[in-house]
Tab-separated table of C-alpha atoms in Angstrom:
chain	number	residue	atom	x	y	z
O	518	UNK	CA	-0.048	-0.081	0.307
O	519	UNK	CA	1.102	3.337	-0.888
O	520	UNK	CA	0.309	4.809	2.032
O	521	UNK	CA	3.507	3.797	3.994
O	522	UNK	CA	5.495	4.464	1.358
O	523	UNK	CA	4.199	8.603	1.808
O	524	UNK	CA	3.547	8.254	5.283
O	525	UNK	CA	6.594	9.892	6.144
O	526	UNK	CA	5.500	12.987	3.991
O	527	UNK	CA	2.203	13.307	4.355
O	528	UNK	CA	2.137	12.158	8.165
O	529	UNK	CA	4.475	15.745	8.145
O	530	UNK	CA	2.006	17.861	6.590
O	531	UNK	CA	-1.118	15.818	8.938
O	532	UNK	CA	-4.304	17.247	7.504
O	533	UNK	CA	-3.854	20.913	6.999
O	534	UNK	CA	-4.038	21.506	10.445
O	535	UNK	CA	-0.588	20.693	12.403
O	536	UNK	CA	3.209	20.204	12.069
O	537	UNK	CA	5.398	17.146	13.306
O	538	UNK	CA	8.695	16.933	14.121
O	539	UNK	CA	11.515	14.856	12.905
O	540	UNK	CA	11.436	11.100	14.232
O	541	UNK	CA	14.113	8.750	15.439
O	542	UNK	CA	15.680	6.313	12.136
O	543	UNK	CA	16.805	2.909	14.026
O	544	UNK	CA	16.190	-0.239	14.402
O	545	UNK	CA	13.083	-1.157	16.739
O	546	UNK	CA	14.123	-3.934	19.617
O	547	UNK	CA	16.701	-0.670	21.099
O	548	UNK	CA	18.347	-1.772	25.114
O	549	UNK	CA	14.717	-1.852	26.888
O	550	UNK	CA	13.738	-4.078	24.717
O	551	UNK	CA	13.194	-6.454	27.168
O	552	UNK	CA	12.868	-4.695	30.102
O	553	UNK	CA	15.953	-2.458	30.298
O	554	UNK	CA	15.597	0.465	32.959
O	555	UNK	CA	15.985	3.528	31.462
O	556	UNK	CA	16.066	6.443	33.823
O	557	UNK	CA	16.260	5.868	37.798
O	558	UNK	CA	13.548	3.744	39.527
O	559	UNK	CA	11.694	4.207	35.636
O	560	UNK	CA	10.470	1.440	32.728
O	561	UNK	CA	11.462	2.281	29.651
O	562	UNK	CA	8.839	0.755	27.528
O	563	UNK	CA	10.606	0.948	23.631
O	564	UNK	CA	7.973	1.553	20.522
O	565	UNK	CA	9.088	0.336	16.847
O	566	UNK	CA	6.562	2.556	14.299
O	567	UNK	CA	7.284	2.272	10.763
O	568	UNK	CA	8.306	6.250	9.036
O	569	UNK	CA	6.587	9.144	10.898
O	570	UNK	CA	3.987	7.051	12.674
O	571	UNK	CA	2.913	10.245	14.612
O	572	UNK	CA	2.353	8.854	17.847
O	573	UNK	CA	5.865	11.048	18.777
O	574	UNK	CA	5.699	13.800	17.146
O	575	UNK	CA	1.302	14.968	18.402
O	576	UNK	CA	2.973	15.239	21.658
O	577	UNK	CA	1.566	11.708	23.028
O	578	UNK	CA	4.555	9.867	24.432
O	579	UNK	CA	5.450	12.502	26.236
O	580	UNK	CA	1.653	13.327	28.145
O	581	UNK	CA	2.130	9.480	28.742
O	582	UNK	CA	4.668	10.579	30.666
O	583	UNK	CA	3.759	12.974	32.586
O	584	UNK	CA	1.431	11.247	33.310
O	585	UNK	CA	3.372	8.304	35.368
O	586	UNK	CA	6.243	10.036	36.068
O	587	UNK	CA	8.048	5.793	36.594
O	588	UNK	CA	7.270	5.652	32.834
O	589	UNK	CA	9.584	6.228	29.419
O	590	UNK	CA	9.485	5.371	27.019
O	591	UNK	CA	11.988	5.535	23.344
O	592	UNK	CA	10.502	4.866	20.265
O	593	UNK	CA	12.552	2.780	16.999
O	594	UNK	CA	11.093	3.297	13.722
O	595	UNK	CA	12.636	2.374	10.224
O	596	UNK	CA	11.148	4.488	7.109
O	597	UNK	CA	9.774	2.429	4.301
O	598	UNK	CA	7.382	-0.553	5.964
O	599	UNK	CA	9.020	-2.220	3.837
O	600	UNK	CA	11.832	-3.240	5.256
O	601	UNK	CA	10.361	-3.375	8.035
O	602	UNK	CA	7.772	-5.321	8.139
O	603	UNK	CA	10.299	-8.668	7.116
O	604	UNK	CA	12.378	-7.359	10.251
O	605	UNK	CA	9.138	-7.219	12.711
O	606	UNK	CA	7.854	-11.268	11.858
O	607	UNK	CA	11.776	-12.411	12.486
O	608	UNK	CA	12.495	-10.525	15.654
O	609	UNK	CA	7.993	-12.317	16.874
O	610	UNK	CA	10.027	-15.678	14.583
O	611	UNK	CA	13.051	-15.191	17.103
O	612	UNK	CA	11.497	-13.757	20.209
O	613	UNK	CA	14.693	-11.347	20.657
O	614	UNK	CA	15.210	-7.879	18.639
O	615	UNK	CA	11.686	-6.646	19.442
O	616	UNK	CA	10.028	-3.230	20.807
O	617	UNK	CA	7.798	-3.784	24.290
O	618	UNK	CA	4.725	-2.480	21.362
O	619	UNK	CA	5.512	-2.600	17.653
O	620	UNK	CA	3.136	-0.812	15.160
O	621	UNK	CA	1.297	-2.801	12.213
O	622	UNK	CA	0.366	-1.687	8.574
O	623	UNK	CA	-3.284	-3.089	8.135
O	624	UNK	CA	-2.542	-4.948	4.420
O	625	UNK	CA	0.010	-6.904	7.122
O	626	UNK	CA	-2.512	-7.876	10.077
O	627	UNK	CA	-4.353	-10.656	8.482
O	628	UNK	CA	-1.058	-12.464	8.733
O	629	UNK	CA	0.094	-11.193	12.081
O	630	UNK	CA	-3.186	-12.320	13.677
O	631	UNK	CA	-3.405	-15.851	11.945
O	632	UNK	CA	0.598	-16.580	12.421
O	633	UNK	CA	1.705	-14.910	14.841
O	634	UNK	CA	-1.206	-14.361	17.548
O	635	UNK	CA	0.542	-17.264	19.875
O	636	UNK	CA	3.415	-14.730	20.566
O	637	UNK	CA	0.979	-11.801	21.189
O	638	UNK	CA	-0.070	-10.809	24.505
O	639	UNK	CA	-4.255	-10.652	23.987
O	640	UNK	CA	-4.810	-6.730	23.953
O	641	UNK	CA	-8.715	-7.472	24.285
O	642	UNK	CA	-8.300	-8.117	28.120
O	643	UNK	CA	-5.556	-5.801	27.937
O	644	UNK	CA	-6.876	-2.934	31.696
O	645	UNK	CA	-8.919	0.557	29.685
O	646	UNK	CA	-9.414	-1.217	26.174
O	647	UNK	CA	-13.069	-1.281	25.201
O	648	UNK	CA	-14.043	-3.378	22.251
O	649	UNK	CA	-17.050	-0.651	21.940
O	650	UNK	CA	-15.067	2.570	21.717
O	651	UNK	CA	-14.026	0.618	17.958
O	652	UNK	CA	-15.465	0.910	15.155
O	653	UNK	CA	-16.741	-3.516	14.537
O	654	UNK	CA	-14.785	-4.288	10.810
O	655	UNK	CA	-11.241	-2.282	12.753
O	656	UNK	CA	-11.650	-4.855	16.293
O	657	UNK	CA	-12.310	-7.958	13.838
O	658	UNK	CA	-9.133	-7.272	11.327
O	659	UNK	CA	-7.016	-8.401	14.576
O	660	UNK	CA	-9.168	-10.129	16.217
O	661	UNK	CA	-7.929	-13.922	15.398
O	662	UNK	CA	-10.490	-17.091	15.145
O	663	UNK	CA	-10.552	-17.879	18.174
O	664	UNK	CA	-10.962	-14.824	19.850
O	665	UNK	CA	-7.968	-13.642	21.107
O	666	UNK	CA	-7.871	-9.805	19.735
O	667	UNK	CA	-3.976	-9.085	18.816
O	668	UNK	CA	-3.503	-5.632	17.981
O	669	UNK	CA	-5.595	-2.061	18.568
O	670	UNK	CA	-6.363	-0.138	15.736
O	671	UNK	CA	-4.619	3.547	15.592
O	672	UNK	CA	-5.690	5.098	12.747
O	673	UNK	CA	-7.556	4.616	8.827
O	674	UNK	CA	-8.180	5.725	5.944
O	675	UNK	CA	-11.554	6.291	4.872
O	676	UNK	CA	-12.374	7.674	1.978
O	677	UNK	CA	-14.245	10.876	0.063
O	678	UNK	CA	-13.033	12.346	-3.056
O	679	UNK	CA	-11.374	15.301	-3.344
O	680	UNK	CA	-13.107	17.269	-6.438
O	681	UNK	CA	-11.061	21.138	-8.143
O	682	UNK	CA	-14.692	23.371	-7.442
O	683	UNK	CA	-13.186	25.596	-10.671
O	684	UNK	CA	-12.892	22.687	-13.091
O	685	UNK	CA	-16.589	21.638	-11.963
O	686	UNK	CA	-18.037	24.537	-12.820
O	687	UNK	CA	-16.417	24.860	-16.736
O	688	UNK	CA	-17.789	22.170	-17.169
O	689	UNK	CA	-20.797	22.848	-16.055
O	690	UNK	CA	-20.603	20.045	-12.824
O	691	UNK	CA	-21.750	21.457	-9.426
O	692	UNK	CA	-19.453	22.898	-6.874
O	693	UNK	CA	-21.850	22.704	-4.258
O	694	UNK	CA	-19.923	19.184	-2.101
O	695	UNK	CA	-24.402	18.374	-1.617
O	696	UNK	CA	-24.943	17.865	-5.048
O	697	UNK	CA	-21.720	17.200	-5.851
O	698	UNK	CA	-22.384	14.057	-3.574
O	699	UNK	CA	-25.977	13.117	-5.233
O	700	UNK	CA	-24.208	13.141	-9.349
O	701	UNK	CA	-22.362	9.568	-7.601
O	702	UNK	CA	-24.064	8.850	-4.162
O	703	UNK	CA	-24.549	4.707	-4.358
O	704	UNK	CA	-22.890	3.894	-7.418
O	705	UNK	CA	-19.550	3.548	-8.796
O	706	UNK	CA	-20.741	3.394	-11.913
O	707	UNK	CA	-22.260	7.440	-11.808
O	708	UNK	CA	-19.437	8.490	-11.050
O	709	UNK	CA	-18.124	7.139	-14.120
O	710	UNK	CA	-20.956	8.752	-16.084
O	711	UNK	CA	-20.349	12.261	-14.140
O	712	UNK	CA	-16.521	11.475	-15.828
O	713	UNK	CA	-18.556	11.352	-19.196
O	714	UNK	CA	-20.373	14.374	-18.451
O	715	UNK	CA	-16.936	16.900	-17.334
O	716	UNK	CA	-14.578	15.944	-20.034
O	717	UNK	CA	-17.854	16.371	-22.690
O	718	UNK	CA	-17.101	20.308	-21.541
O	719	UNK	CA	-14.028	19.660	-19.857
O	720	UNK	CA	-10.897	22.324	-19.124
O	721	UNK	CA	-8.542	21.572	-22.371
O	722	UNK	CA	-5.809	20.489	-20.534
O	723	UNK	CA	-7.567	18.147	-17.570
O	724	UNK	CA	-9.217	15.171	-17.083
O	725	UNK	CA	-11.514	14.188	-14.751
O	726	UNK	CA	-9.268	12.023	-12.493
O	727	UNK	CA	-5.601	11.299	-11.908
O	728	UNK	CA	-5.197	7.251	-12.586
O	729	UNK	CA	-7.570	4.446	-13.870
O	730	UNK	CA	-5.538	2.643	-10.411
O	731	UNK	CA	-7.267	5.141	-7.698
O	732	UNK	CA	-10.334	4.350	-8.949
O	733	UNK	CA	-10.049	1.051	-8.980
O	734	UNK	CA	-8.208	0.530	-5.563
O	735	UNK	CA	-11.411	3.069	-4.005
O	736	UNK	CA	-13.775	0.741	-5.510
O	737	UNK	CA	-12.281	-2.394	-3.777
O	738	UNK	CA	-11.732	-0.550	-0.683
O	739	UNK	CA	-15.615	-0.508	-0.487
O	740	UNK	CA	-16.511	-3.513	-0.865
O	741	UNK	CA	-15.774	-6.838	2.218
O	742	UNK	CA	-14.583	-9.877	0.523
O	743	UNK	CA	-12.204	-7.667	-2.541
O	744	UNK	CA	-9.097	-10.753	-2.497
O	745	UNK	CA	-9.999	-13.255	0.229
O	746	UNK	CA	-12.993	-15.283	0.917
O	747	UNK	CA	-13.727	-16.234	4.423
O	748	UNK	CA	-11.272	-19.437	4.509
O	749	UNK	CA	-8.449	-17.679	3.618
O	750	UNK	CA	-8.755	-19.061	0.198
O	751	UNK	CA	-7.227	-16.187	-2.690
O	752	UNK	CA	-10.602	-15.558	-4.828
O	753	UNK	CA	-10.087	-11.694	-6.935
O	754	UNK	CA	-10.255	-13.772	-10.155
O	755	UNK	CA	-13.161	-14.855	-9.566
O	756	UNK	CA	-14.614	-12.165	-7.243
O	757	UNK	CA	-17.734	-9.939	-8.640
O	758	UNK	CA	-16.716	-7.167	-6.705
O	759	UNK	CA	-13.079	-7.291	-7.448
O	760	UNK	CA	-13.863	-7.240	-11.679
O	761	UNK	CA	-16.255	-4.456	-11.229
O	762	UNK	CA	-14.038	-2.410	-9.725
O	763	UNK	CA	-11.754	-3.464	-12.838
O	764	UNK	CA	-13.439	-2.973	-15.854
O	765	UNK	CA	-14.548	0.746	-13.925
O	766	UNK	CA	-11.350	1.847	-13.374
O	767	UNK	CA	-11.038	0.248	-16.572
O	768	UNK	CA	-13.668	2.414	-18.530
O	769	UNK	CA	-12.361	5.444	-17.308
O	770	UNK	CA	-9.684	4.620	-18.862
O	771	UNK	CA	-10.777	3.556	-22.458
O	772	UNK	CA	-13.238	6.910	-22.225
O	773	UNK	CA	-10.269	8.563	-21.404
O	774	UNK	CA	-11.082	10.447	-18.309
O	775	UNK	CA	-7.866	10.192	-16.531
O	776	UNK	CA	-4.344	11.952	-16.875
O	777	UNK	CA	-2.884	8.797	-17.263
O	778	UNK	CA	-0.682	9.185	-14.222
O	779	UNK	CA	1.069	7.043	-11.151
O	780	UNK	CA	0.064	8.012	-8.057
O	781	UNK	CA	3.152	9.808	-5.591
O	782	UNK	CA	5.383	9.850	-8.441
O	783	UNK	CA	6.350	13.127	-9.510
O	784	UNK	CA	4.241	13.919	-12.484
O	785	UNK	CA	1.789	13.499	-9.752
O	786	UNK	CA	2.149	15.875	-8.031
O	787	UNK	CA	2.492	18.544	-10.536
O	788	UNK	CA	-1.000	17.223	-11.113
O	789	UNK	CA	-1.840	18.462	-8.234
O	790	UNK	CA	-0.009	20.961	-8.832
O	791	UNK	CA	-0.401	22.140	-12.269
O	792	UNK	CA	-4.656	21.800	-11.397
O	793	UNK	CA	-4.257	19.422	-14.927
O	794	UNK	CA	-7.560	16.499	-12.466
O	795	UNK	CA	-10.806	17.439	-11.634
O	796	UNK	CA	-10.520	14.601	-9.137
O	797	UNK	CA	-8.991	12.260	-6.969
O	798	UNK	CA	-9.906	8.926	-3.764
O	799	UNK	CA	-8.657	11.288	-1.107
O	800	UNK	CA	-8.656	9.285	1.935
O	801	UNK	CA	-7.910	11.003	5.008
O	802	UNK	CA	-4.584	10.815	5.417
O	803	UNK	CA	-4.386	12.219	1.631
O	804	UNK	CA	-6.153	15.275	2.611
O	805	UNK	CA	-2.442	17.448	3.323
O	806	UNK	CA	-0.571	15.454	0.809
O	807	UNK	CA	-2.876	17.836	-2.059
O	808	UNK	CA	-2.606	20.586	-0.315
O	809	UNK	CA	1.209	20.350	0.471
O	810	UNK	CA	1.732	19.232	-3.806
O	811	UNK	CA	-1.185	21.852	-4.919
O	812	UNK	CA	0.472	25.077	-2.989
O	813	UNK	CA	-1.344	27.994	-2.244
O	814	UNK	CA	-2.845	28.009	-5.784
O	815	UNK	CA	-5.155	25.558	-4.610
O	816	UNK	CA	-6.920	26.792	-2.241
O	817	UNK	CA	-10.290	27.482	-1.618
O	818	UNK	CA	-10.745	25.225	-5.303
O	819	UNK	CA	-10.545	21.963	-3.831
O	820	UNK	CA	-13.246	20.741	-2.221
O	821	UNK	CA	-14.270	17.161	-0.951
O	822	UNK	CA	-17.149	15.923	-1.606
O	823	UNK	CA	-18.530	11.392	0.080
O	824	UNK	CA	-17.126	9.285	-2.144
O	825	UNK	CA	-20.547	6.832	-3.774
O	826	UNK	CA	-19.565	4.179	-0.921
O	827	UNK	CA	-18.163	3.799	2.285
O	828	UNK	CA	-14.177	2.694	1.630
O	829	UNK	CA	-11.502	2.378	3.071
O	830	UNK	CA	-7.674	3.451	2.550
O	831	UNK	CA	-4.726	2.517	5.045
O	832	UNK	CA	-5.340	1.934	8.392
O	833	UNK	CA	-2.279	0.706	11.534
O	834	UNK	CA	-2.242	-1.090	14.532
O	835	UNK	CA	-0.265	-1.102	17.608
O	836	UNK	CA	0.664	-4.989	19.017
O	837	UNK	CA	2.540	-6.079	22.069
O	838	UNK	CA	4.824	-8.961	21.986
O	839	UNK	CA	4.841	-11.356	24.161
O	840	UNK	CA	8.265	-11.816	24.769
O	841	UNK	CA	8.772	-8.548	26.193
O	842	UNK	CA	9.756	-8.405	29.999
O	843	UNK	CA	6.686	-5.056	30.521
O	844	UNK	CA	4.338	-6.683	28.645
O	845	UNK	CA	1.538	-6.121	31.387
O	846	UNK	CA	3.135	-1.369	31.020
O	847	UNK	CA	3.462	-1.718	27.610
O	848	UNK	CA	-0.268	-3.304	26.898
O	849	UNK	CA	-1.688	0.138	29.211
O	850	UNK	CA	0.785	2.150	27.155
O	851	UNK	CA	-1.203	0.402	24.306
O	852	UNK	CA	-4.855	1.085	25.355
O	853	UNK	CA	-4.124	4.650	26.769
O	854	UNK	CA	-2.914	5.782	23.508
O	855	UNK	CA	-5.437	4.233	21.178
O	856	UNK	CA	-7.969	5.130	23.356
O	857	UNK	CA	-10.778	7.576	22.047
O	858	UNK	CA	-9.417	11.116	23.969
O	859	UNK	CA	-5.520	10.463	22.101
O	860	UNK	CA	-6.867	9.120	18.707
O	861	UNK	CA	-8.693	12.801	18.620
O	862	UNK	CA	-5.772	14.518	19.415
O	863	UNK	CA	-3.940	12.137	16.815
O	864	UNK	CA	-6.149	13.397	14.156
O	865	UNK	CA	-6.604	16.712	15.407
O	866	UNK	CA	-2.768	17.342	15.013
O	867	UNK	CA	-1.569	14.460	12.457
O	868	UNK	CA	-4.673	13.837	10.282
O	869	UNK	CA	-4.979	10.904	11.218
O	870	UNK	CA	-8.782	9.763	11.457
O	871	UNK	CA	-9.369	7.549	14.140
O	872	UNK	CA	-9.995	4.241	14.318
O	873	UNK	CA	-12.064	4.473	17.716
O	874	UNK	CA	-16.338	5.636	16.729
O	875	UNK	CA	-16.445	6.986	19.810
O	876	UNK	CA	-13.481	9.925	19.157
O	877	UNK	CA	-16.131	10.991	16.544
O	878	UNK	CA	-18.456	12.757	18.902
O	879	UNK	CA	-15.493	15.036	20.224
O	880	UNK	CA	-14.853	17.757	19.310
O	881	UNK	CA	-11.690	17.770	17.948
O	882	UNK	CA	-13.573	15.309	14.985
O	883	UNK	CA	-16.777	16.373	15.304
O	884	UNK	CA	-16.572	20.570	14.835
O	885	UNK	CA	-13.215	19.727	12.410
O	886	UNK	CA	-12.989	21.208	8.816
O	887	UNK	CA	-9.880	22.227	6.766
O	888	UNK	CA	-10.028	25.812	5.742
O	889	UNK	CA	-7.259	24.445	2.504
O	890	UNK	CA	-10.402	22.479	1.092
O	891	UNK	CA	-13.344	26.230	1.345
O	892	UNK	CA	-13.758	24.925	4.933
O	893	UNK	CA	-14.927	21.559	4.474
O	894	UNK	CA	-16.360	19.783	8.230
O	895	UNK	CA	-13.707	16.569	7.201
O	896	UNK	CA	-14.478	15.629	10.678
O	897	UNK	CA	-18.672	15.205	9.946
O	898	UNK	CA	-18.005	13.402	5.533
O	899	UNK	CA	-15.020	10.359	7.345
O	900	UNK	CA	-17.299	9.958	10.364
O	901	UNK	CA	-19.847	9.111	8.307
O	902	UNK	CA	-17.771	6.803	5.205
O	903	UNK	CA	-16.143	5.322	8.771
O	904	UNK	CA	-18.519	4.120	9.674
O	905	UNK	CA	-20.528	2.977	6.877
O	906	UNK	CA	-17.173	0.658	5.518
O	907	UNK	CA	-18.069	-2.892	5.948
O	908	UNK	CA	-16.102	-4.990	7.744
O	909	UNK	CA	-13.491	-6.333	4.812
O	910	UNK	CA	-11.418	-9.635	4.775
O	911	UNK	CA	-8.195	-9.075	4.707
O	912	UNK	CA	-5.633	-12.067	3.425
O	913	UNK	CA	-1.822	-11.789	3.670
O	914	UNK	CA	-0.339	-11.527	0.134
O	915	UNK	CA	-3.232	-8.762	-0.043
O	916	UNK	CA	-0.820	-5.989	-0.558
O	917	UNK	CA	1.028	-7.821	-3.717
O	918	UNK	CA	-2.123	-8.570	-5.140
O	919	UNK	CA	-3.093	-5.386	-5.094
O	920	UNK	CA	0.396	-3.500	-5.793
O	921	UNK	CA	-0.207	-5.737	-9.204
O	922	UNK	CA	-3.315	-5.198	-10.070
O	923	UNK	CA	-2.837	-1.634	-10.442
O	924	UNK	CA	0.805	-1.213	-11.368
O	925	UNK	CA	1.048	-3.974	-13.686
O	926	UNK	CA	-2.488	-4.541	-14.348
O	927	UNK	CA	-4.338	-1.154	-14.308
O	928	UNK	CA	-1.441	0.785	-15.643
O	929	UNK	CA	-1.019	-0.829	-19.278
O	930	UNK	CA	-3.890	-0.103	-19.978
O	931	UNK	CA	-4.125	3.451	-18.497
O	932	UNK	CA	-0.706	4.248	-19.730
O	933	UNK	CA	0.257	1.633	-22.903
O	934	UNK	CA	-3.147	1.679	-24.091
O	935	UNK	CA	-3.983	-2.106	-23.662
O	936	UNK	CA	-7.414	-3.546	-24.117
O	937	UNK	CA	-9.022	-4.574	-20.766
O	938	UNK	CA	-8.243	-8.264	-21.160
O	939	UNK	CA	-4.762	-7.648	-21.463
O	940	UNK	CA	-4.009	-5.724	-18.553
O	941	UNK	CA	-6.083	-8.172	-16.416
O	942	UNK	CA	-3.778	-11.190	-17.584
O	943	UNK	CA	-1.093	-9.260	-17.206
O	944	UNK	CA	-1.991	-9.178	-13.860
O	945	UNK	CA	-3.086	-12.068	-12.674
O	946	UNK	CA	-0.287	-13.799	-14.904
O	947	UNK	CA	3.278	-11.144	-12.040
O	948	UNK	CA	0.403	-11.963	-9.071
O	949	UNK	CA	0.238	-16.028	-10.314
O	950	UNK	CA	4.992	-15.710	-10.053
O	951	UNK	CA	4.519	-13.521	-7.360
O	952	UNK	CA	1.897	-15.824	-4.686
O	953	UNK	CA	3.938	-18.907	-5.821
O	954	UNK	CA	7.577	-17.600	-4.683
């Protein structure tokens, strides 16, 4: 998931609400990971994360240490999840080199829950944890078949559709966010139809969406069953939801509605700066990225409307390895960091949308507006989206499948003019090879 690649950038930007500080860049499992002393008479809790995770930058560690004078928190970070996660698996396998608390990205939580649950503390039983405070689907993602909850959700990525009001006006489309949302409410095919309307009168040199792959990811993010079924079998080839997402996204490409861009590349960034596309599927954490790349010239030109269907892109968890000597204190800290009040602070300061539904009524969330996006009530928009997201089945190789569908398959359709069938066949071949390894 590309979210993990750009966390260091996006988190520093927040949701246009604030800023952050530099992250430590060390290997996880520093000197006191298994019970070192820290300051005199203090217990040191180590936290291993990837990227600029936000907990430290938001001041949550400092706050916890003020409340608990006997605790010292030390964080270590590896910038990219693709480097962090294999090391985490290795450390879990050996039972050494682990931090007291480790972060896990959503696309890895299924594998952790299915294969490592016996090595992790049951955080569902930890002091201060309330299952009812979390979104049911988020809680379910880190709960094993026998009912052990191995991870507590930090953030999620409920999606909206970010759109350029100035380009919509020039194309004869409504610009009010409520009216815009009605254009495609309930149906991704209506989003495609709106794109065709836009193209008919589009300003020269502009496209309706940034990329076909972005559309496909948004659609698959709104389905309960995507790449795996309830039994853990790979079903993306035969799942109608995946084929619908593919077919709609491919239609965006073949109808000439995309900017033919690959997300999180310099060309994509330049598209924001130059205003060359009118819409993009945007989770809450992407708003700061858009603000940065769009610059001052984009202020008040962008707005946010609800997506056709509630969809999720991104999110993480905290786990506590049993190998640690500070498991009780680590579980208390993990519970506190993921409590609704702290998740609301993380959203306010870093733009990470809470996975704790109990946070949605807190003023920092419910009253949140985004000045760059025309004062859009982002707290309301993304809260409604979050509560409508289905309990999605996440498989151990979700990321491999998603990346190959996008970068091997759909990219060929979007950028190289290959047919939908040619792109699909190329993606399937790449996925089969990757899963056989």
